[in-house]
Amino acid sequence: MNTDFPAACSGALCLCTILLSHFIILANGESQIACGKRAVTIRTSQSRIVGGRDAVEGAWPWQVSLQVTNKRAHVCGATVISQWWLLSAAHCFPSTNGFNNKNQWRAVMGLRDLSIHAKWTITRKIAVLILHEQYNDIQNDIAVLKVDRAIGFADYIRAACLPKPGKFHIEKWNHCHVTGWGLMEQNGAPARILQEAAVKLIPLETCQQVNWYGSRINDKMICAGFAGGGIDACQGDSGGPLSCQLKGTDRFYVVGVVSWGQGCAQRFKPGVYTSTSTYGDWIEQKTGILISQSEDSGVEFEIDNGDAGTESLTGKQSVPPTVPNGLVKPISLVRRNTPGRATPLLNLIIISYHFYISCCS
Ligand code: 4AZ
């Protein structure tokens, strides 16, 4: 029996139905691409950033390189969270060297090798830069960036899902990975190829022990890594995602933003991430992305609240900015750590690369 078409489908009606469904799919286009899903199938194994390994093309389609244009350099990571918005760390944008000026930056998406822009690689300028109003050193280390043109989603460029706003529950997540172009050894060389490493979420009580980080850790932070060290984020990974799968689903969520740590991959000193669920309301307020209902469905909605303009903002923005669909962005900042000391967040070290295409016309 031919099972290609339902029995009810015949002749002109059938043709019309097929054409109509094609039209609907094409009309919806890229907006139908779900968050947190890869286009490529990855054969996973255990991975080794510090202790990481080269990521496969398309494995982390929400990974962004934030680059400072006049230095032609990758400085920080970021995450695509919608077609218009990126999520990153506030410490990537210090005023001391003018990095709080949105015009200094570009965002690059669909990137694996920092020195090679593939045909699917896109760059965007930053239209709006919003740092958390209470950002201070390691506290509230979170920022959102609106790009100047919508990011078209495709196989190698997609958004990560955002966890439901509220308290972070460690037991809901598995298969966590940190990704970035940061240093591959403490005080070592930066990566040219995007690195990935599987890391374990560490309970708050463990991370708050005196021989770990003690009272420097609070419930707006997530520790991830290993008691014995060896695998961790490092300078240059800041602002990038800690991507975990929501148990019972095949979607990745950006549960954390690479923020700080004492050195890299040291014993009892895991990577510390800003908890995105804890800042969910703040993200919603600043971007207009409605994530409250999104955790289970992996769908996000955006509200259009009028144009926020193209001013670089640091701090308050009571009216959520316009959120049509789309987004993009570039490179990352690096902080040099001294072993035994908590990472100073403002000592940013830039990883220089030549842009493949002429930067920033
Ligand atoms: C940094 O300076 C940095 N080991 C990021 C992550 C970690 C340490 C430092 C975690 O960007």
Coordinates of C-alpha atoms and ligand atoms in Angstrom, one line a residue:
M1 CA 0.0 0.0 0.0
N2 CA 1.2 3.5 -0.8
T3 CA 1.4 5.3 2.5
D4 CA 2.9 8.6 1.2
F5 CA -0.5 10.4 1.3
P6 CA -3.6 10.0 3.4
A7 CA -6.4 8.3 1.6
A8 CA -8.4 11.6 1.7
C9 CA -5.8 13.4 -0.3
S10 CA -6.4 13.2 -3.9
G11 CA -6.1 15.3 -7.1
A12 CA -6.2 19.1 -7.0
L13 CA -7.1 19.3 -3.3
C14 CA -4.0 17.2 -2.5
L15 CA -1.8 19.5 -4.6
C16 CA -3.2 22.6 -3.0
T17 CA -2.7 21.2 0.5
I18 CA 0.9 20.4 -0.2
L19 CA 1.6 23.8 -1.8
L20 CA -0.1 25.6 1.1
S21 CA 1.9 23.8 3.7
H22 CA 5.1 24.5 1.8
F23 CA 4.1 28.2 1.7
I24 CA 3.4 28.3 5.4
I25 CA 6.8 26.7 6.2
L26 CA 8.6 29.1 3.9
A27 CA 6.7 32.1 5.3
N28 CA 7.6 31.1 8.9
G29 CA 11.1 30.5 7.8
E30 CA 13.9 30.6 10.3
S31 CA 11.7 31.8 13.2
Q32 CA 10.5 28.2 13.5
I33 CA 14.0 27.1 14.6
A34 CA 13.7 26.0 18.2
C35 CA 16.1 27.2 20.8
G36 CA 18.7 24.9 22.3
K37 CA 18.8 22.4 19.5
R38 CA 21.7 21.7 17.2
A39 CA 21.4 21.0 13.5
V40 CA 24.3 18.6 13.6
T41 CA 24.4 15.2 15.3
I42 CA 27.4 15.0 17.6
R43 CA 29.0 11.8 18.7
T44 CA 29.9 12.7 22.2
S45 CA 32.7 11.4 24.3
Q46 CA 34.3 12.7 27.4
S47 CA 35.9 16.1 26.6
R48 CA 38.8 17.9 27.9
I49 CA 39.0 25.3 27.2
V50 CA 41.5 23.9 30.0
G51 CA 41.2 20.2 29.6
G52 CA 38.8 20.7 26.6
R53 CA 38.8 19.6 23.0
D54 CA 38.0 21.1 19.7
A55 CA 34.3 21.6 19.1
V56 CA 32.7 20.2 16.0
E57 CA 31.3 22.8 13.5
G58 CA 27.8 23.6 14.6
A59 CA 28.0 21.9 18.0
W60 CA 27.4 25.2 19.9
P61 CA 25.4 27.4 17.5
W62 CA 24.6 29.9 20.2
Q63 CA 28.2 30.6 21.0
V64 CA 29.3 34.2 20.1
S65 CA 32.8 35.8 19.9
L66 CA 32.8 39.4 21.1
Q67 CA 35.6 41.3 19.5
V68 CA 37.0 44.7 20.1
T69 CA 37.3 46.2 16.6
N70 CA 40.2 48.6 17.0
K71 CA 42.4 45.9 18.5
R72 CA 41.2 43.3 16.0
A73 CA 40.8 40.9 18.9
H74 CA 38.5 38.4 20.5
V75 CA 37.9 39.5 24.1
C76 CA 34.9 37.7 25.5
G77 CA 32.3 35.1 24.7
A78 CA 28.5 35.6 24.6
T79 CA 25.4 33.6 23.9
V80 CA 22.7 34.1 21.3
I81 CA 19.4 34.2 23.2
S82 CA 17.1 35.5 20.5
Q83 CA 17.4 37.0 17.0
W84 CA 18.2 40.4 18.5
W85 CA 19.8 39.7 21.8
L86 CA 23.0 38.4 23.2
L87 CA 23.9 37.5 26.8
S88 CA 27.3 38.1 28.3
A89 CA 29.2 39.2 31.4
A90 CA 29.3 42.8 32.7
H91 CA 33.0 42.6 33.4
C92 CA 33.7 42.3 29.7
F93 CA 32.9 46.0 29.4
P94 CA 35.1 48.0 31.8
S95 CA 34.9 51.7 31.5
T96 CA 38.6 52.0 32.3
N97 CA 39.7 51.2 28.7
G98 CA 36.6 52.4 26.9
F99 CA 35.2 48.9 26.5
N100 CA 31.9 50.2 27.9
N101 CA 31.4 51.9 24.5
K102 CA 29.2 49.7 22.4
N103 CA 30.8 51.1 19.2
Q104 CA 34.1 49.4 20.2
W105 CA 32.6 46.0 19.7
R106 CA 31.4 43.6 17.1
A107 CA 29.7 40.2 17.6
V108 CA 30.6 37.2 15.4
M109 CA 28.3 34.2 15.1
G110 CA 28.7 30.9 13.3
L111 CA 32.4 30.9 14.2
R112 CA 34.6 27.9 15.0
D113 CA 38.1 28.9 13.9
L114 CA 38.7 32.6 15.0
S115 CA 40.9 33.2 11.9
I116 CA 38.4 31.7 9.4
H117 CA 35.0 33.2 8.6
A118 CA 33.0 30.5 6.9
K119 CA 30.2 31.4 4.4
W120 CA 27.6 31.1 7.2
T121 CA 29.6 33.3 9.6
I122 CA 27.9 36.6 10.4
T123 CA 29.0 39.8 12.2
R124 CA 26.8 42.4 13.9
K125 CA 27.5 45.7 15.6
I126 CA 26.1 46.4 19.0
A127 CA 23.1 48.7 19.0
V128 CA 22.4 48.6 22.8
L129 CA 24.7 47.5 25.6
I130 CA 23.1 47.0 29.0
L131 CA 25.2 46.1 32.1
H132 CA 23.5 45.0 35.3
E133 CA 22.9 48.2 37.4
Q134 CA 24.4 46.5 40.5
Y135 CA 27.4 45.0 38.8
N136 CA 30.4 45.2 41.0
D137 CA 33.5 43.1 40.8
I138 CA 32.1 39.5 40.9
Q139 CA 28.6 40.5 41.9
N140 CA 25.8 40.7 39.3
D141 CA 28.2 39.9 36.5
I142 CA 25.7 39.9 33.6
A143 CA 25.0 42.0 30.5
V144 CA 22.7 41.9 27.5
L145 CA 23.5 43.3 24.1
K146 CA 21.1 44.1 21.3
V147 CA 22.5 43.7 17.8
D148 CA 22.0 46.3 15.0
R149 CA 20.4 43.8 12.6
A150 CA 18.4 40.6 13.3
I151 CA 20.4 37.4 13.4
G152 CA 19.0 34.9 10.9
F153 CA 19.0 31.5 12.4
A154 CA 20.4 28.6 10.3
D155 CA 22.2 25.3 10.9
Y156 CA 25.2 26.9 12.6
I157 CA 23.6 30.0 14.2
R158 CA 20.8 29.5 16.7
A159 CA 19.6 30.6 20.2
A160 CA 20.1 28.7 23.4
C161 CA 17.0 28.3 25.6
L162 CA 16.8 30.4 28.7
P163 CA 15.8 28.7 32.0
K164 CA 12.6 29.7 33.7
P165 CA 13.3 32.7 36.0
G166 CA 13.8 31.8 39.6
K167 CA 16.0 29.7 41.9
F168 CA 18.5 27.5 40.2
H169 CA 17.9 23.8 40.8
I170 CA 21.0 21.7 40.2
E171 CA 19.1 18.4 39.9
K172 CA 17.1 19.5 36.8
W173 CA 20.2 19.6 34.5
N174 CA 22.7 17.3 33.0
H175 CA 25.3 17.2 30.2
C176 CA 26.7 20.6 31.1
H177 CA 29.4 22.0 28.8
V178 CA 31.5 25.2 28.9
T179 CA 32.7 26.6 25.6
G180 CA 35.0 29.4 24.4
W181 CA 38.2 30.6 22.8
G182 CA 39.9 31.3 26.2
L183 CA 43.3 30.1 27.4
M184 CA 43.9 26.4 27.2
E185 CA 46.2 26.5 30.3
Q186 CA 46.3 28.9 33.1
N187 CA 48.7 31.6 31.8
G188 CA 48.9 29.6 28.6
A189 CA 47.9 30.2 25.0
P190 CA 44.4 31.1 23.8
A191 CA 42.5 28.7 21.5
R192 CA 42.0 29.4 17.8
I193 CA 39.4 26.6 17.5
L194 CA 36.4 26.8 19.7
Q195 CA 36.9 24.6 22.8
E196 CA 34.3 22.6 24.7
A197 CA 34.5 20.8 28.0
A198 CA 32.0 18.8 29.9
V199 CA 31.7 20.0 33.5
K200 CA 29.7 18.9 36.6
L201 CA 27.4 21.3 38.5
I202 CA 28.7 21.6 42.0
P203 CA 26.3 22.1 44.9
L204 CA 26.4 25.5 46.5
E205 CA 27.1 24.1 49.9
T206 CA 30.2 22.3 48.5
C207 CA 31.5 25.4 46.7
Q208 CA 31.0 27.5 49.9
Q209 CA 33.3 25.3 52.0
V210 CA 36.2 27.2 53.4
N211 CA 38.8 25.4 51.3
W212 CA 36.8 26.0 48.2
Y213 CA 35.5 29.6 47.8
G214 CA 33.9 30.1 51.2
S215 CA 31.5 33.1 51.5
R216 CA 32.6 34.5 48.1
I217 CA 29.9 32.3 46.5
N218 CA 26.3 33.2 46.7
D219 CA 23.1 31.7 45.3
K220 CA 23.2 33.9 42.2
M221 CA 26.3 32.1 41.2
I222 CA 26.8 28.5 40.0
C223 CA 30.0 26.5 40.5
A224 CA 30.9 24.0 37.8
G225 CA 33.9 21.8 37.3
F226 CA 35.6 19.2 39.3
A227 CA 37.0 19.0 42.9
G228 CA 40.3 17.8 41.5
G229 CA 40.5 20.6 38.9
G230 CA 41.9 19.8 35.5
I231 CA 38.9 20.9 33.4
D232 CA 37.6 24.5 33.5
A233 CA 36.9 27.8 31.8
C234 CA 39.7 30.3 31.7
Q235 CA 40.5 33.9 30.7
G236 CA 38.9 34.7 27.4
D237 CA 35.9 32.4 28.0
S238 CA 34.2 35.0 30.1
G239 CA 30.7 36.0 29.0
G240 CA 30.3 32.7 27.2
P241 CA 27.7 30.1 28.0
L242 CA 27.5 27.2 30.5
S243 CA 25.1 25.1 28.4
C244 CA 23.2 22.3 30.1
Q245 CA 20.4 20.0 28.9
L246 CA 17.1 20.1 30.8
K247 CA 16.6 16.5 32.0
G248 CA 14.0 14.7 29.9
T249 CA 14.5 17.0 26.9
D250 CA 17.0 17.3 24.1
R251 CA 17.4 21.1 24.5
F252 CA 20.4 23.0 25.7
Y253 CA 19.8 26.0 28.1
V254 CA 22.3 28.7 28.9
V255 CA 22.2 28.2 32.7
G256 CA 25.3 30.2 33.4
V257 CA 27.6 32.9 32.1
V258 CA 31.3 32.4 32.5
S259 CA 32.2 34.9 35.2
W260 CA 35.2 34.2 37.4
G261 CA 37.4 31.8 39.3
Q262 CA 40.7 31.5 41.2
G263 CA 43.1 30.6 38.4
C264 CA 41.9 28.0 36.0
A265 CA 41.3 24.3 36.6
Q266 CA 42.8 24.3 40.1
R267 CA 41.8 21.9 42.8
F268 CA 38.8 23.0 44.8
K269 CA 38.6 26.2 42.6
P270 CA 36.0 25.4 39.9
G271 CA 34.7 27.9 37.4
V272 CA 32.1 30.3 38.8
Y273 CA 29.1 31.3 36.6
T274 CA 26.4 33.9 36.9
S275 CA 23.1 32.0 37.3
T276 CA 20.8 33.0 34.4
S277 CA 17.6 31.7 36.0
T278 CA 18.3 34.0 39.0
Y279 CA 18.5 36.9 36.6
G280 CA 15.6 35.8 34.5
D281 CA 13.4 38.7 35.5
W282 CA 16.2 41.1 34.8
I283 CA 16.8 39.6 31.3
E284 CA 13.0 39.7 30.6
Q285 CA 12.8 43.3 31.7
K286 CA 15.8 44.5 29.6
T287 CA 15.2 42.5 26.5
G288 CA 11.4 42.0 26.3
I289 CA 12.0 38.2 25.9
L290 CA 9.3 36.3 27.7
I291 CA 11.0 33.4 29.2
S292 CA 8.6 32.7 32.1
Q293 CA 6.8 29.9 30.2
S294 CA 9.6 28.7 28.1
E295 CA 11.5 26.2 30.1
D296 CA 9.5 23.2 29.3
S297 CA 8.5 24.1 25.8
G298 CA 11.9 25.6 24.9
V299 CA 10.0 28.3 23.1
E300 CA 10.6 32.0 23.8
F301 CA 8.4 34.9 22.9
E302 CA 9.3 38.5 22.4
I303 CA 7.2 41.5 23.0
D304 CA 7.6 44.6 20.9
N305 CA 7.7 47.6 23.3
G306 CA 8.8 50.2 20.9
D307 CA 12.3 51.1 19.8
A308 CA 14.9 51.4 22.5
G309 CA 17.1 53.4 20.1
T310 CA 20.7 52.7 19.6
E311 CA 22.2 54.3 22.7
S312 CA 24.7 52.3 24.7
L313 CA 23.2 51.8 28.1
T314 CA 24.9 50.9 31.3
G315 CA 22.3 50.4 33.9
K316 CA 18.7 51.4 34.1
Q317 CA 16.3 50.9 31.3
S318 CA 12.8 50.7 32.6
V319 CA 11.1 50.3 29.3
P320 CA 12.0 47.1 27.6
P321 CA 13.7 47.8 24.2
T322 CA 12.2 46.8 20.9
V323 CA 12.4 43.2 20.2
P324 CA 11.7 42.2 16.7
N325 CA 13.2 38.9 15.6
G326 CA 16.8 38.4 14.9
L327 CA 20.3 39.0 16.3
V328 CA 24.1 38.6 16.2
K329 CA 27.6 39.5 17.6
P330 CA 31.7 39.1 18.1
I331 CA 35.1 38.4 20.4
S332 CA 36.0 38.2 24.2
L333 CA 38.0 39.6 27.1
V334 CA 40.5 37.8 29.1
R335 CA 41.5 38.2 32.7
R336 CA 44.9 37.0 33.8
N337 CA 44.8 35.2 37.1
T338 CA 47.5 34.7 39.6
P339 CA 47.2 31.3 41.2
G340 CA 45.9 31.6 44.7
R341 CA 44.2 34.8 44.1
A342 CA 40.6 35.4 43.0
T343 CA 40.5 36.6 39.5
P344 CA 40.5 40.3 39.3
L345 CA 37.7 41.1 37.0
L346 CA 39.0 44.3 35.5
N347 CA 42.4 43.1 34.3
L348 CA 41.4 42.2 30.8
I349 CA 43.8 40.7 28.5
I350 CA 43.0 40.7 24.9
I351 CA 43.5 37.8 22.6
S352 CA 44.6 39.2 19.3
Y353 CA 43.6 37.8 16.0
H354 CA 43.4 39.2 12.5
F355 CA 39.9 39.4 11.4
Y356 CA 39.3 37.3 8.3
I357 CA 37.2 40.0 6.7
S358 CA 37.9 43.6 7.1
C359 CA 36.5 44.7 10.3
C360 CA 33.9 47.2 11.1
S361 CA 33.4 49.4 8.2
Ligands
4AZ1 C1 38.5 35.1 33.3 O1 39.4 35.8 33.7 C2 38.2 33.8 33.9 N1 38.5 29.3 35.9 C3 37.1 33.1 33.5 C4 36.9 31.9 34.1 C5 37.7 31.4 35.1 C6 38.7 32.2 35.6 C7 39.0 33.4 34.9 C8 37.4 30.1 35.8 O2 37.9 35.5 32.3

